[in-house]
CSV table of C-alpha atoms in Angstrom, one decimal:
chain,number,residue,atom,x,y,z
A,1,SER,CA,-76.4,41.5,-101.1
A,2,GLN,CA,-73.0,39.7,-99.9
A,3,THR,CA,-71.7,37.0,-102.6
A,4,ILE,CA,-68.8,34.9,-101.7
A,5,HIS,CA,-67.1,33.0,-104.7
A,6,GLN,CA,-64.8,30.1,-104.9
A,7,TRP,CA,-62.6,28.9,-107.6
A,8,PRO,CA,-62.0,26.3,-109.1
A,9,ALA,CA,-65.1,24.3,-108.4
A,10,THR,CA,-63.0,20.9,-108.9
A,11,LEU,CA,-59.4,20.1,-108.9
A,12,VAL,CA,-57.2,17.3,-109.8
A,13,GLN,CA,-53.7,17.6,-109.0
A,14,PRO,CA,-50.8,15.1,-108.9
A,15,VAL,CA,-48.8,14.7,-105.8
A,16,GLY,CA,-46.2,17.2,-105.6
A,17,SER,CA,-47.7,19.8,-107.6
A,18,PRO,CA,-48.4,23.4,-106.4
A,19,LEU,CA,-51.9,24.6,-105.3
A,20,SER,CA,-53.9,28.1,-105.7
A,21,LEU,CA,-57.4,28.5,-104.5
A,22,GLU,CA,-59.3,31.6,-104.6
A,23,CYS,CA,-61.9,33.2,-102.6
A,24,THR,CA,-63.4,36.8,-103.0
A,25,VAL,CA,-66.4,38.1,-101.2
A,26,GLU,CA,-68.6,41.0,-102.8
A,27,GLY,CA,-70.9,43.6,-100.9
A,28,THR,CA,-68.9,43.6,-97.8
A,29,SER,CA,-65.8,45.5,-96.5
A,30,ASN,CA,-63.2,44.7,-94.0
A,31,PRO,CA,-64.6,40.8,-93.3
A,32,ASN,CA,-63.0,38.3,-91.4
A,33,LEU,CA,-62.1,35.5,-93.9
A,34,TYR,CA,-61.7,31.8,-92.9
A,35,TRP,CA,-60.3,28.4,-94.8
A,36,TYR,CA,-61.6,25.5,-93.8
A,37,ARG,CA,-61.3,21.7,-95.1
A,38,GLN,CA,-63.8,19.3,-94.7
A,39,ALA,CA,-62.7,15.5,-95.5
A,40,ALA,CA,-64.7,12.8,-96.0
A,41,GLY,CA,-66.7,12.1,-93.0
A,42,ARG,CA,-68.1,15.6,-92.6
A,43,GLY,CA,-66.1,17.5,-89.8
A,44,LEU,CA,-64.8,21.2,-90.9
A,45,GLN,CA,-61.3,21.9,-89.8
A,46,LEU,CA,-60.6,25.4,-89.6
A,47,LEU,CA,-57.1,26.1,-91.5
A,48,PHE,CA,-56.8,29.7,-91.7
A,49,TYR,CA,-58.6,32.9,-90.4
A,50,SER,CA,-57.5,36.5,-91.4
A,51,VAL,CA,-58.8,39.8,-89.9
A,52,GLY,CA,-57.4,42.3,-92.6
A,53,ILE,CA,-55.1,42.5,-95.0
A,54,GLY,CA,-51.7,40.6,-94.7
A,55,GLN,CA,-53.0,39.1,-91.3
A,56,ILE,CA,-53.4,35.6,-91.6
A,57,SER,CA,-53.6,33.3,-88.5
A,58,SER,CA,-53.0,29.6,-88.9
A,59,GLU,CA,-54.8,27.1,-86.7
A,60,VAL,CA,-53.1,23.8,-87.8
A,61,PRO,CA,-49.4,23.4,-88.9
A,62,GLN,CA,-49.3,22.0,-92.5
A,63,ASN,CA,-48.4,21.7,-96.1
A,64,LEU,CA,-50.5,24.8,-96.6
A,65,SER,CA,-50.3,28.5,-96.3
A,66,ALA,CA,-52.7,31.3,-96.8
A,67,SER,CA,-52.5,35.0,-98.0
A,68,ARG,CA,-54.5,38.0,-98.2
A,69,PRO,CA,-53.6,40.6,-100.7
A,70,GLN,CA,-56.7,42.5,-100.5
A,71,ASP,CA,-59.7,43.4,-98.4
A,72,ARG,CA,-62.1,40.8,-99.9
A,73,GLN,CA,-59.6,38.2,-101.2
A,74,PHE,CA,-58.2,35.2,-99.6
A,75,ILE,CA,-55.9,32.7,-101.3
A,76,LEU,CA,-55.0,29.1,-100.0
A,77,SER,CA,-51.9,27.7,-101.5
A,78,SER,CA,-49.2,24.9,-101.3
A,79,LYS,CA,-46.0,24.5,-102.9
A,80,LYS,CA,-46.4,20.6,-103.0
A,81,LEU,CA,-49.2,18.8,-102.6
A,82,LEU,CA,-49.7,15.5,-100.7
A,83,LEU,CA,-52.2,13.0,-100.9
A,84,SER,CA,-53.4,13.8,-97.5
A,85,ASP,CA,-54.4,17.5,-98.8
A,86,SER,CA,-57.1,16.1,-100.8
A,87,GLY,CA,-60.5,17.2,-99.3
A,88,PHE,CA,-63.5,19.8,-99.4
A,89,TYR,CA,-62.0,23.5,-99.0
A,90,LEU,CA,-64.2,26.1,-98.1
A,91,CYS,CA,-63.9,29.7,-97.8
A,92,ALA,CA,-66.0,31.7,-95.2
A,93,TRP,CA,-66.7,35.4,-94.4
A,94,SER,CA,-67.8,36.7,-91.0
A,95,THR,CA,-69.6,39.9,-89.8
A,96,THR,CA,-70.9,41.3,-86.3
A,97,ALA,CA,-72.6,43.7,-88.2
A,98,GLY,CA,-75.6,44.5,-85.8
A,99,GLY,CA,-73.9,43.0,-83.0
A,100,PHE,CA,-74.6,39.5,-84.0
A,101,TYR,CA,-72.0,36.9,-85.3
A,102,GLU,CA,-73.0,35.6,-88.8
A,103,GLN,CA,-70.7,33.4,-91.1
A,104,TYR,CA,-71.2,32.5,-94.4
A,105,PHE,CA,-69.5,29.8,-96.5
A,106,GLY,CA,-68.8,29.8,-100.3
A,107,PRO,CA,-69.5,26.9,-102.6
A,108,GLY,CA,-66.3,25.0,-101.7
A,109,THR,CA,-63.4,23.4,-104.1
A,110,ARG,CA,-63.3,19.7,-104.2
A,111,LEU,CA,-59.5,18.9,-104.4
A,112,THR,CA,-58.5,15.5,-105.1
A,113,VAL,CA,-54.5,14.9,-105.2
A,114,THR,CA,-53.7,11.6,-107.1
B,1,GLN,CA,-60.8,23.2,-74.1
B,2,GLN,CA,-62.4,24.6,-77.2
B,3,GLN,CA,-65.0,21.8,-78.0
B,4,VAL,CA,-68.7,21.5,-79.1
B,5,LYS,CA,-69.8,17.7,-79.0
B,6,GLN,CA,-72.7,16.8,-81.2
B,7,SER,CA,-75.0,13.8,-81.4
B,8,PRO,CA,-76.2,11.8,-82.9
B,9,GLN,CA,-73.8,11.1,-85.6
B,10,SER,CA,-76.7,9.7,-88.1
B,11,LEU,CA,-80.6,10.0,-87.6
B,12,ILE,CA,-82.9,8.5,-89.6
B,13,VAL,CA,-86.8,10.0,-89.3
B,14,GLN,CA,-89.8,9.3,-91.1
B,15,LYS,CA,-91.5,12.0,-92.8
B,16,GLY,CA,-93.9,14.1,-90.7
B,17,GLY,CA,-92.0,13.0,-87.7
B,18,ILE,CA,-89.5,15.3,-85.2
B,19,SER,CA,-85.9,15.3,-85.7
B,20,ILE,CA,-83.7,16.4,-82.5
B,21,ILE,CA,-80.0,17.2,-82.9
B,22,ASN,CA,-77.9,17.7,-79.6
B,23,CYS,CA,-75.0,19.6,-79.0
B,24,ALA,CA,-72.6,20.2,-75.3
B,25,TYR,CA,-70.1,22.6,-74.8
B,26,GLU,CA,-67.7,23.5,-71.9
B,27,ASN,CA,-66.5,26.7,-73.1
B,28,THR,CA,-68.5,29.4,-71.4
B,29,ALA,CA,-66.7,32.2,-73.5
B,30,PHE,CA,-68.8,30.7,-76.1
B,31,ASP,CA,-71.4,33.6,-76.6
B,32,TYR,CA,-73.5,32.8,-80.0
B,33,PHE,CA,-74.9,29.2,-81.4
B,34,PRO,CA,-75.4,28.8,-84.9
B,35,TRP,CA,-76.8,25.8,-86.9
B,36,TYR,CA,-75.5,24.9,-90.3
B,37,GLN,CA,-77.5,22.8,-93.0
B,38,GLN,CA,-74.9,21.3,-95.4
B,39,PHE,CA,-75.9,19.4,-98.6
B,40,PRO,CA,-73.8,16.8,-100.6
B,41,GLY,CA,-71.1,19.2,-102.4
B,42,LYS,CA,-72.3,22.3,-101.1
B,43,GLY,CA,-71.0,24.8,-98.7
B,44,PRO,CA,-72.8,24.8,-95.1
B,45,ALA,CA,-75.7,27.4,-95.2
B,46,LEU,CA,-76.7,29.4,-92.0
B,47,LEU,CA,-79.8,27.9,-90.7
B,48,ILE,CA,-81.0,29.5,-87.6
B,49,ALA,CA,-78.9,30.7,-84.5
B,50,ILE,CA,-79.4,31.9,-81.0
B,51,ARG,CA,-77.7,34.0,-78.2
B,52,PRO,CA,-77.4,32.5,-74.8
B,53,ASP,CA,-79.7,35.0,-73.1
B,54,VAL,CA,-82.5,33.3,-75.1
B,55,SER,CA,-84.2,29.9,-74.3
B,56,GLU,CA,-85.6,29.1,-77.3
B,57,LYS,CA,-85.7,30.6,-80.9
B,58,LYS,CA,-88.0,29.4,-83.5
B,59,GLU,CA,-87.9,30.0,-87.3
B,60,GLY,CA,-90.7,27.9,-89.5
B,61,ARG,CA,-90.0,24.3,-88.5
B,62,PHE,CA,-86.5,24.8,-87.3
B,63,THR,CA,-86.4,25.5,-83.5
B,64,ILE,CA,-83.4,25.9,-81.2
B,65,SER,CA,-83.7,25.1,-77.6
B,66,PHE,CA,-80.7,26.4,-75.2
B,67,ASN,CA,-80.1,25.4,-71.4
B,68,LYS,CA,-77.3,27.9,-70.4
B,69,SER,CA,-76.9,26.2,-66.9
B,70,ALA,CA,-76.6,22.7,-68.6
B,71,LYS,CA,-74.3,24.0,-71.6
B,72,GLN,CA,-76.6,22.4,-73.8
B,73,PHE,CA,-78.3,23.3,-76.9
B,74,SER,CA,-80.5,21.6,-79.4
B,75,LEU,CA,-82.1,21.8,-82.7
B,76,HIS,CA,-85.6,20.7,-83.3
B,77,ILE,CA,-87.4,20.0,-86.9
B,78,MET,CA,-90.7,19.7,-87.1
B,79,ASP,CA,-92.7,17.9,-89.8
B,80,SER,CA,-89.4,16.9,-91.0
B,81,GLN,CA,-89.6,16.2,-95.0
B,82,PRO,CA,-87.3,14.4,-97.4
B,83,GLY,CA,-85.8,17.9,-98.6
B,84,ASP,CA,-84.5,18.2,-95.4
B,85,SER,CA,-82.0,15.2,-95.6
B,86,ALA,CA,-78.7,16.8,-95.0
B,87,THR,CA,-75.8,17.0,-92.7
B,88,TYR,CA,-76.4,19.5,-89.9
B,89,PHE,CA,-73.9,21.2,-87.9
B,90,CYS,CA,-73.9,23.1,-84.4
B,91,ALA,CA,-71.3,25.4,-83.5
B,92,ALA,CA,-70.5,28.2,-81.3
B,93,PHE,CA,-68.9,31.7,-81.5
B,94,THR,CA,-66.0,32.9,-79.2
B,95,ARG,CA,-64.4,36.0,-79.3
B,96,LEU,CA,-60.9,36.4,-79.4
B,97,GLY,CA,-60.3,39.8,-78.7
B,98,GLY,CA,-60.9,43.0,-81.0
B,99,SER,CA,-62.3,41.9,-84.3
B,100,ASN,CA,-60.9,38.5,-83.8
B,101,TYR,CA,-63.6,35.6,-83.5
B,102,LYS,CA,-63.8,32.0,-84.5
B,103,LEU,CA,-66.5,29.4,-84.7
B,104,THR,CA,-66.0,26.1,-83.3
B,105,PHE,CA,-68.1,23.4,-85.1
B,106,GLY,CA,-69.6,20.0,-83.9
B,107,LYS,CA,-68.7,16.8,-86.0
B,108,GLY,CA,-72.2,16.9,-88.0
B,109,THR,CA,-75.1,14.9,-88.0
B,110,LEU,CA,-76.6,13.2,-91.2
B,111,LEU,CA,-80.0,13.4,-91.3
B,112,THR,CA,-81.9,11.4,-93.4
B,113,VAL,CA,-86.0,11.7,-93.7
B,114,ASN,CA,-87.8,8.9,-95.3
B,115,PRO,CA,-90.7,9.4,-97.2
């Protein structure tokens, strides 16, 4: 079965520090991968998506970047964090196996920028 | 515009009652409609989904009703239980071309089921 991992689970970082969040998927190949941010108030904002290695699309211009160095690895980065980067970051993968769309989320990383 | 409008923002239901959450969309390119359930501190979990050629889908106590002409769909939770208390998101898939597709979410409904 497929499993999605995110780490770290929680992170407290000072303003101006760098960021690296990692997401890996097991049990599937060539998935579409996504990064979302969920601020207080529940809404899910799509940040980046990737349909393959090295292929990244950005949904919202911001202080963050994403990379996909391996088929099942997706990384979210920042060179200098802002207070507004605080939030709950969710990685997701999707497939159209069987002709239906399915998207599954990881457990999330709670980022607090101080 | 690719939007999914969800209502209500919050909902309080007594145990055993029916919870109803509604969503509406404009983009006719949306072609698959999942619902997600999220507990505090956890990632959203896929709950149930429907294709637009089906008017209703039921899984246990959860039912999706879909009205293609009105571009509306809703989640009904029968016999609501305190354990159903969570945030619920409706969503809609659209294919962007090739293997590229995207999920657009509603803003969520916080459901509280009182014992």
